[in-house]
GROMACS .gro file of C-alpha atoms in nm:
model
  339
    1MET     CA    1   0.745   3.433   1.746
    2GLN     CA    2   0.850   3.411   2.153
    3LEU     CA    3   0.857   3.131   2.369
    4GLY     CA    4   0.940   3.114   2.707
    5MET     CA    5   1.181   2.772   2.792
    6ILE     CA    6   1.162   2.606   3.147
    7GLY     CA    7   1.464   2.349   3.155
    8LEU     CA    8   1.810   2.385   2.966
    9GLY     CA    9   1.969   2.064   2.949
   10ARG     CA   10   2.019   1.828   2.686
   11MET     CA   11   1.766   1.885   2.486
   12GLY     CA   12   1.626   2.242   2.587
   13GLY     CA   13   1.930   2.434   2.548
   14ASN     CA   14   1.940   2.356   2.208
   15ILE     CA   15   1.559   2.396   2.111
   16VAL     CA   16   1.661   2.730   2.155
   17ARG     CA   17   1.906   2.772   2.030
   18ARG     CA   18   1.762   2.622   1.732
   19LEU     CA   19   1.513   2.923   1.746
   20LEU     CA   20   1.739   3.197   1.801
   21GLN     CA   21   1.942   3.084   1.533
   22ASN     CA   22   1.588   3.120   1.301
   23GLY     CA   23   1.509   3.435   1.405
   24HIS     CA   24   1.232   3.345   1.683
   25GLN     CA   25   1.241   3.519   2.058
   26ALA     CA   26   1.317   3.356   2.375
   27VAL     CA   27   1.296   3.389   2.779
   28VAL     CA   28   1.482   3.071   2.925
   29SER     CA   29   1.478   3.025   3.270
   30ASP     CA   30   1.711   2.700   3.463
   31ARG     CA   31   1.830   2.594   3.781
   32ALA     CA   32   2.177   2.656   3.687
   33GLN     CA   33   2.246   3.005   3.615
   34ALA     CA   34   2.562   2.892   3.442
   35ALA     CA   35   2.286   2.766   3.124
   36ILE     CA   36   2.082   3.067   3.160
   37ASP     CA   37   2.390   3.276   3.120
   38ALA     CA   38   2.484   3.083   2.827
   39LEU     CA   39   2.153   3.124   2.634
   40VAL     CA   40   2.182   3.492   2.719
   41GLY     CA   41   2.472   3.543   2.535
   42GLU     CA   42   2.371   3.393   2.221
   43GLY     CA   43   2.061   3.656   2.252
   44ALA     CA   44   1.815   3.510   2.507
   45VAL     CA   45   1.614   3.662   2.777
   46GLY     CA   46   1.716   3.546   3.134
   47ALA     CA   47   1.445   3.484   3.375
   48GLY     CA   48   1.557   3.378   3.760
   49ASP     CA   49   1.214   3.244   3.793
   50LEU     CA   50   0.879   3.090   3.666
   51ALA     CA   51   0.740   3.438   3.753
   52ALA     CA   52   1.019   3.594   3.569
   53VAL     CA   53   0.947   3.406   3.317
   54VAL     CA   54   0.590   3.524   3.243
   55ALA     CA   55   0.618   3.880   3.314
   56LYS     CA   56   0.868   3.933   3.016
   57LEU     CA   57   0.667   3.710   2.760
   58ASP     CA   58   0.425   3.920   2.572
   59ALA     CA   59   0.062   3.786   2.573
   60PRO     CA   60  -0.083   3.516   2.436
   61ARG     CA   61   0.196   3.350   2.614
   62HIS     CA   62   0.354   3.008   2.528
   63VAL     CA   63   0.583   2.831   2.783
   64TRP     CA   64   0.749   2.503   2.697
   65VAL     CA   65   0.822   2.264   3.000
   66MET     CA   66   1.159   2.106   2.889
   67LEU     CA   67   1.198   1.875   3.212
   68PRO     CA   68   1.220   1.487   3.350
   69ALA     CA   69   0.891   1.330   3.374
   70GLY     CA   70   0.743   1.323   3.695
   71ALA     CA   71   0.715   1.564   4.022
   72ALA     CA   72   0.947   1.813   3.861
   73THR     CA   73   0.736   1.831   3.538
   74GLU     CA   74   0.395   1.819   3.804
   75GLN     CA   75   0.517   2.130   3.995
   76THR     CA   76   0.612   2.350   3.726
   77VAL     CA   77   0.290   2.339   3.531
   78MET     CA   78   0.087   2.344   3.819
   79GLU     CA   79   0.295   2.641   3.909
   80LEU     CA   80   0.261   2.857   3.543
   81GLY     CA   81  -0.136   2.772   3.543
   82ASN     CA   82  -0.180   3.016   3.855
   83LEU     CA   83   0.130   3.258   3.712
   84LEU     CA   84  -0.069   3.271   3.329
   85SER     CA   85  -0.344   3.432   3.178
   86PRO     CA   86  -0.636   3.322   2.975
   87GLY     CA   87  -0.506   3.232   2.623
   88ASP     CA   88  -0.215   3.190   2.752
   89THR     CA   89  -0.017   2.777   2.653
   90ILE     CA   90   0.179   2.594   2.859
   91ILE     CA   91   0.342   2.325   2.610
   92ASP     CA   92   0.528   2.021   2.760
   93GLY     CA   93   0.812   1.883   2.582
   94GLY     CA   94   0.886   1.587   2.781
   95ASN     CA   95   0.828   1.231   2.840
   96SER     CA   96   0.550   1.232   3.061
   97MET     CA   97   0.269   1.009   3.049
   98TRP     CA   98   0.015   1.067   2.806
   99ARG     CA   99  -0.271   1.001   3.150
  100ASP     CA  100  -0.082   1.281   3.324
  101ASP     CA  101  -0.112   1.562   2.981
  102ILE     CA  102  -0.554   1.491   3.004
  103ARG     CA  103  -0.580   1.501   3.354
  104ARG     CA  104  -0.349   1.875   3.359
  105ALA     CA  105  -0.566   1.968   3.066
  106GLN     CA  106  -0.854   1.915   3.249
  107ALA     CA  107  -0.778   2.146   3.512
  108LEU     CA  108  -0.583   2.440   3.303
  109ALA     CA  109  -0.887   2.456   3.094
  110PRO     CA  110  -1.158   2.625   3.356
  111LYS     CA  111  -0.840   2.885   3.383
  112GLY     CA  112  -0.853   2.941   2.955
  113ILE     CA  113  -0.489   2.841   2.967
  114SER     CA  114  -0.417   2.565   2.729
  115TYR     CA  115  -0.201   2.267   2.688
  116VAL     CA  116  -0.017   2.092   2.457
  117ASP     CA  117   0.188   1.759   2.491
  118VAL     CA  118   0.468   1.716   2.240
  119GLY     CA  119   0.687   1.371   2.199
  120THR     CA  120   0.962   1.514   2.119
  121SER     CA  121   1.288   1.287   1.957
  122GLY     CA  122   1.622   1.407   1.803
  123GLY     CA  123   1.871   1.395   2.148
  124VAL     CA  124   2.188   1.570   2.146
  125TRP     CA  125   2.155   1.591   1.770
  126GLY     CA  126   1.874   1.850   1.786
  127LEU     CA  127   2.035   2.140   1.683
  128GLU     CA  128   2.159   2.036   1.372
  129ARG     CA  129   1.941   1.776   1.263
  130GLY     CA  130   1.583   1.890   1.405
  131TYR     CA  131   1.334   1.768   1.615
  132CYS     CA  132   1.077   1.489   1.556
  133MET     CA  133   0.753   1.624   1.685
  134MET     CA  134   0.463   1.442   1.822
  135ILE     CA  135   0.188   1.710   1.910
  136GLY     CA  136  -0.054   1.645   2.096
  137GLY     CA  137  -0.420   1.964   2.166
  138ASP     CA  138  -0.627   2.137   2.026
  139LYS     CA  139  -0.560   2.183   1.669
  140GLU     CA  140  -0.664   2.562   1.689
  141ILE     CA  141  -0.359   2.583   1.965
  142VAL     CA  142  -0.144   2.410   1.780
  143ASP     CA  143  -0.180   2.543   1.420
  144ARG     CA  144  -0.119   2.876   1.658
  145LEU     CA  145   0.223   2.706   1.727
  146ASP     CA  146   0.323   2.623   1.374
  147PRO     CA  147   0.620   2.847   1.373
  148ILE     CA  148   0.746   2.727   1.647
  149PHE     CA  149   0.717   2.376   1.505
  150SER     CA  150   0.830   2.380   1.147
  151THR     CA  151   1.129   2.574   1.274
  152LEU     CA  152   1.253   2.335   1.507
  153ALA     CA  153   1.179   1.998   1.280
  154PRO     CA  154   1.405   1.848   1.032
  155GLY     CA  155   1.253   1.978   0.741
  156LEU     CA  156   1.233   1.753   0.398
  157GLY     CA  157   1.618   1.734   0.423
  158ASP     CA  158   1.750   1.427   0.205
  159VAL     CA  159   1.508   1.163   0.303
  160PRO     CA  160   1.348   1.008  -0.028
  161ARG     CA  161   0.906   1.098  -0.025
  162THR     CA  162   0.695   0.845  -0.024
  163PRO     CA  163   0.472   0.791  -0.309
  164GLY     CA  164   0.126   0.809  -0.280
  165ARG     CA  165   0.112   1.086   0.015
  166GLU     CA  166  -0.111   1.368  -0.266
  167GLY     CA  167  -0.343   1.539  -0.071
  168ARG     CA  168  -0.192   1.435   0.289
  169ASP     CA  169  -0.108   1.633   0.629
  170ALA     CA  170   0.233   1.781   0.447
  171ARG     CA  171   0.364   1.800   0.807
  172ALA     CA  172   0.474   1.467   0.863
  173GLU     CA  173   0.724   1.490   0.551
  174HIS     CA  174   0.875   1.766   0.736
  175GLY     CA  175   0.905   1.583   1.081
  176TYR     CA  176   0.637   1.668   1.288
  177ILE     CA  177   0.220   1.561   1.354
  178HIS     CA  178  -0.057   1.671   1.522
  179ALA     CA  179  -0.122   1.400   1.671
  180GLY     CA  180  -0.464   1.407   1.821
  181PRO     CA  181  -0.617   1.547   2.140
  182ASN     CA  182  -0.394   1.628   2.474
  183GLY     CA  183  -0.239   1.292   2.514
  184ALA     CA  184  -0.214   1.211   2.185
  185GLY     CA  185   0.153   1.356   2.116
  186HIS     CA  186   0.296   1.177   2.405
  187PHE     CA  187   0.111   0.845   2.380
  188VAL     CA  188   0.255   0.787   2.031
  189LYS     CA  189   0.615   0.883   2.177
  190MET     CA  190   0.554   0.657   2.429
  191VAL     CA  191   0.512   0.359   2.154
  192HIS     CA  192   0.806   0.524   1.950
  193ASN     CA  193   1.028   0.468   2.282
  194GLY     CA  194   0.925   0.129   2.350
  195ILE     CA  195   0.974   0.027   1.957
  196GLU     CA  196   1.348   0.185   2.038
  197TYR     CA  197   1.422  -0.078   2.316
  198GLY     CA  198   1.317  -0.294   2.061
  199LEU     CA  199   1.567  -0.213   1.761
  200MET     CA  200   1.896  -0.146   2.054
  201GLN     CA  201   1.776  -0.447   2.196
  202ALA     CA  202   1.784  -0.675   1.860
  203TYR     CA  203   2.171  -0.479   1.783
  204ALA     CA  204   2.268  -0.519   2.064
  205GLU     CA  205   2.239  -0.917   2.079
  206GLY     CA  206   2.367  -0.972   1.733
  207PHE     CA  207   2.639  -0.774   1.787
  208ASP     CA  208   2.724  -1.050   2.126
  209ILE     CA  209   2.661  -1.315   1.903
  210LEU     CA  210   2.895  -1.145   1.641
  211LYS     CA  211   3.131  -1.098   1.904
  212ASN     CA  212   3.152  -1.442   2.095
  213ALA     CA  213   3.200  -1.587   1.728
  214GLY     CA  214   3.578  -1.686   1.775
  215GLY     CA  215   3.480  -1.854   2.167
  216LYS     CA  216   3.586  -2.188   2.341
  217ASP     CA  217   3.236  -2.296   2.293
  218ARG     CA  218   3.310  -2.384   1.914
  219VAL     CA  219   3.528  -2.642   1.719
  220ALA     CA  220   3.840  -2.425   1.614
  221ALA     CA  221   3.709  -2.458   1.265
  222GLU     CA  222   3.438  -2.283   1.303
  223GLN     CA  223   3.596  -2.014   1.530
  224PHE     CA  224   3.599  -1.654   1.347
  225ASP     CA  225   3.786  -1.382   1.496
  226LEU     CA  226   3.490  -1.117   1.345
  227ASP     CA  227   3.573  -0.733   1.353
  228ILE     CA  228   3.301  -0.566   1.506
  229ALA     CA  229   3.338  -0.203   1.431
  230ASP     CA  230   3.440  -0.315   1.071
  231ILE     CA  231   3.134  -0.515   1.040
  232ALA     CA  232   2.902  -0.228   1.222
  233GLU     CA  233   3.052   0.015   0.901
  234VAL     CA  234   2.948  -0.183   0.636
  235TRP     CA  235   2.591  -0.271   0.744
  236ARG     CA  236   2.583   0.114   0.750
  237ARG     CA  237   2.618   0.128   0.375
  238GLY     CA  238   2.327  -0.025   0.128
  239SER     CA  239   2.231  -0.281   0.421
  240VAL     CA  240   1.867  -0.297   0.534
  241VAL     CA  241   1.914  -0.299   0.861
  242SER     CA  242   2.044   0.029   0.899
  243SER     CA  243   1.973   0.342   1.065
  244TRP     CA  244   2.059   0.621   1.311
  245LEU     CA  245   2.074   0.331   1.603
  246LEU     CA  246   2.333   0.158   1.392
  247ASP     CA  247   2.542   0.505   1.277
  248LEU     CA  248   2.560   0.592   1.642
  249THR     CA  249   2.703   0.215   1.699
  250ALA     CA  250   2.985   0.216   1.422
  251ASP     CA  251   3.073   0.533   1.575
  252ALA     CA  252   3.154   0.393   1.939
  253LEU     CA  253   3.269   0.087   1.863
  254ALA     CA  254   3.538   0.332   1.595
  255GLU     CA  255   3.606   0.514   1.905
  256GLU     CA  256   3.633   0.201   2.166
  257PRO     CA  257   3.597  -0.203   1.978
  258THR     CA  258   3.584  -0.385   2.319
  259LEU     CA  259   3.354  -0.113   2.418
  260ALA     CA  260   3.579  -0.111   2.775
  261SER     CA  261   3.474   0.162   2.955
  262TYR     CA  262   3.073   0.079   2.912
  263SER     CA  263   2.993  -0.131   3.206
  264GLY     CA  264   2.661  -0.271   3.042
  265PHE     CA  265   2.414  -0.134   3.321
  266VAL     CA  266   2.118   0.005   3.121
  267GLU     CA  267   1.830   0.206   3.317
  268ASP     CA  268   1.523   0.207   3.149
  269SER     CA  269   1.250   0.544   3.093
  270GLY     CA  270   0.927   0.520   3.185
  271GLU     CA  271   0.779   0.521   2.804
  272GLY     CA  272   0.949   0.094   2.762
  273ARG     CA  273   0.702   0.008   3.098
  274TRP     CA  274   0.389   0.233   2.991
  275THR     CA  275   0.434   0.123   2.599
  276ILE     CA  276   0.357  -0.234   2.806
  277GLN     CA  277   0.098  -0.161   3.028
  278ALA     CA  278  -0.102  -0.026   2.730
  279ALA     CA  279  -0.054  -0.305   2.548
  280ILE     CA  280  -0.186  -0.551   2.797
  281GLU     CA  281  -0.517  -0.288   2.823
  282GLU     CA  282  -0.518  -0.302   2.443
  283ALA     CA  283  -0.472  -0.710   2.426
  284VAL     CA  284  -0.172  -0.653   2.203
  285PRO     CA  285   0.080  -0.919   2.202
  286ALA     CA  286   0.385  -0.741   2.261
  287ASP     CA  287   0.638  -0.984   2.243
  288VAL     CA  288   0.957  -0.776   2.143
  289LEU     CA  289   0.944  -0.511   2.336
  290SER     CA  290   0.882  -0.701   2.625
  291ALA     CA  291   1.175  -0.874   2.628
  292ALA     CA  292   1.381  -0.549   2.525
  293LEU     CA  293   1.225  -0.418   2.864
  294TYR     CA  294   1.308  -0.742   3.073
  295ALA     CA  295   1.672  -0.718   2.928
  296ARG     CA  296   1.716  -0.378   3.082
  297PHE     CA  297   1.571  -0.477   3.443
  298ARG     CA  298   1.877  -0.820   3.350
  299SER     CA  299   2.165  -0.559   3.278
  300ARG     CA  300   2.150  -0.418   3.643
  301GLN     CA  301   2.200  -0.755   3.736
  302GLU     CA  302   2.474  -0.896   3.492
  303HIS     CA  303   2.649  -0.769   3.176
  304THR     CA  304   2.707  -0.857   2.903
  305PHE     CA  305   2.840  -0.685   2.568
  306ALA     CA  306   2.523  -0.643   2.468
  307GLU     CA  307   2.421  -0.439   2.692
  308LYS     CA  308   2.717  -0.260   2.658
  309ILE     CA  309   2.627  -0.159   2.302
  310LEU     CA  310   2.314  -0.037   2.438
  311SER     CA  311   2.473   0.172   2.722
  312ALA     CA  312   2.682   0.316   2.385
  313MET     CA  313   2.361   0.367   2.174
  314ARG     CA  314   2.217   0.569   2.488
  315LYS     CA  315   2.521   0.792   2.507
  316GLY     CA  316   2.527   0.856   2.136
  317PHE     CA  317   2.152   0.949   2.082
  318GLY     CA  318   2.086   1.105   2.427
  319GLY     CA  319   2.396   1.140   2.592
  320HIS     CA  320   2.245   0.914   2.892
  321VAL     CA  321   2.572   0.835   3.095
  322GLU     CA  322   2.553   0.479   3.273
  323PRO     CA  323   2.632   0.506   3.640
  324GLY     CA  324   3.022   0.487   3.676
  325HIS     CA  325   3.049   0.613   3.354
  326GLY     CA  326   3.104   1.009   3.398
  327ALA     CA  327   2.829   1.229   3.519
  328PRO     CA  328   2.636   1.484   3.330
  329SER     CA  329   2.707   1.865   3.342
  330PRO     CA  330   2.501   2.022   3.634
  331ALA     CA  331   2.254   2.244   3.310
  332ALA     CA  332   2.239   1.906   3.130
  333ALA     CA  333   2.097   1.701   3.489
  334SER     CA  334   1.864   1.981   3.511
  335SER     CA  335   1.643   1.915   3.266
  336LYS     CA  336   1.721   1.526   3.193
  337VAL     CA  337   1.492   1.400   2.900
  338ALA     CA  338   1.505   1.126   2.686
  339ARG     CA  339   1.543   1.107   2.335
   0.00000   0.00000   0.00000
């Protein structure tokens, strides 16, 4: 299948690579010419701007936008809406606000252009592991794009199958779902990222307690000089708290046990805030997720070992670099999206 890709950063570029490696065709565009050139060298067709992308695609065209949520995505989607033809489709794979998806789909519908929102998780590891996708849009269009989604998804892999799923949509077992109409994909991804905040905060606080077990506030007989890296490693193996986030934490601690190179300044993306807003609108208590978001706010004023753990996890899964800890490549900066 043929796909246009706008934005070739940490995720966009690797999405294209996974498609190319599995027989699909891609027309690619990015602000950074080096990012385009790299993928042209791997079999993609380069395009200098949106009009060139549209001109090089066969109808019906499918154009995936992988840019930061907000103005960059909005401008690109609206410009594509003026360039594409009835029967074409725009896919937003970034972390847009789900209400923006509904509005964009409604604006494009009179032109006969379809819109699909794809909450995409996989970070910098997606090329190898595949991407978990939560998709919103009309069923007919989502089904038409299934060759793209099935290629990008992780597949069954070695994850044990869940008993009792006979007769249900098999796509979920392969790592992607049609969540519902426009907006549903990014709504599910929004809550996914809100939960991610809570999980990360729980790990961060736990490791902070372990690190301080040898502190002066304890009497000598109760002071423990614990090997934090070894604890992370043993928890990965058979523990009920094992997870990919813990794997990434263990990797970071093995490389740098004190995490001295991290300041502990932790950014938050829009999804955490939007999740709390949704909880308020629905009158759903979200104590843990709210506290995790506020902890990120606090991290910009004072930093603890817990915040360094958070920074290390964010760098591990998404390549997110905290201020002062180095800068992303120009290609990565052109398409900074969350995991």
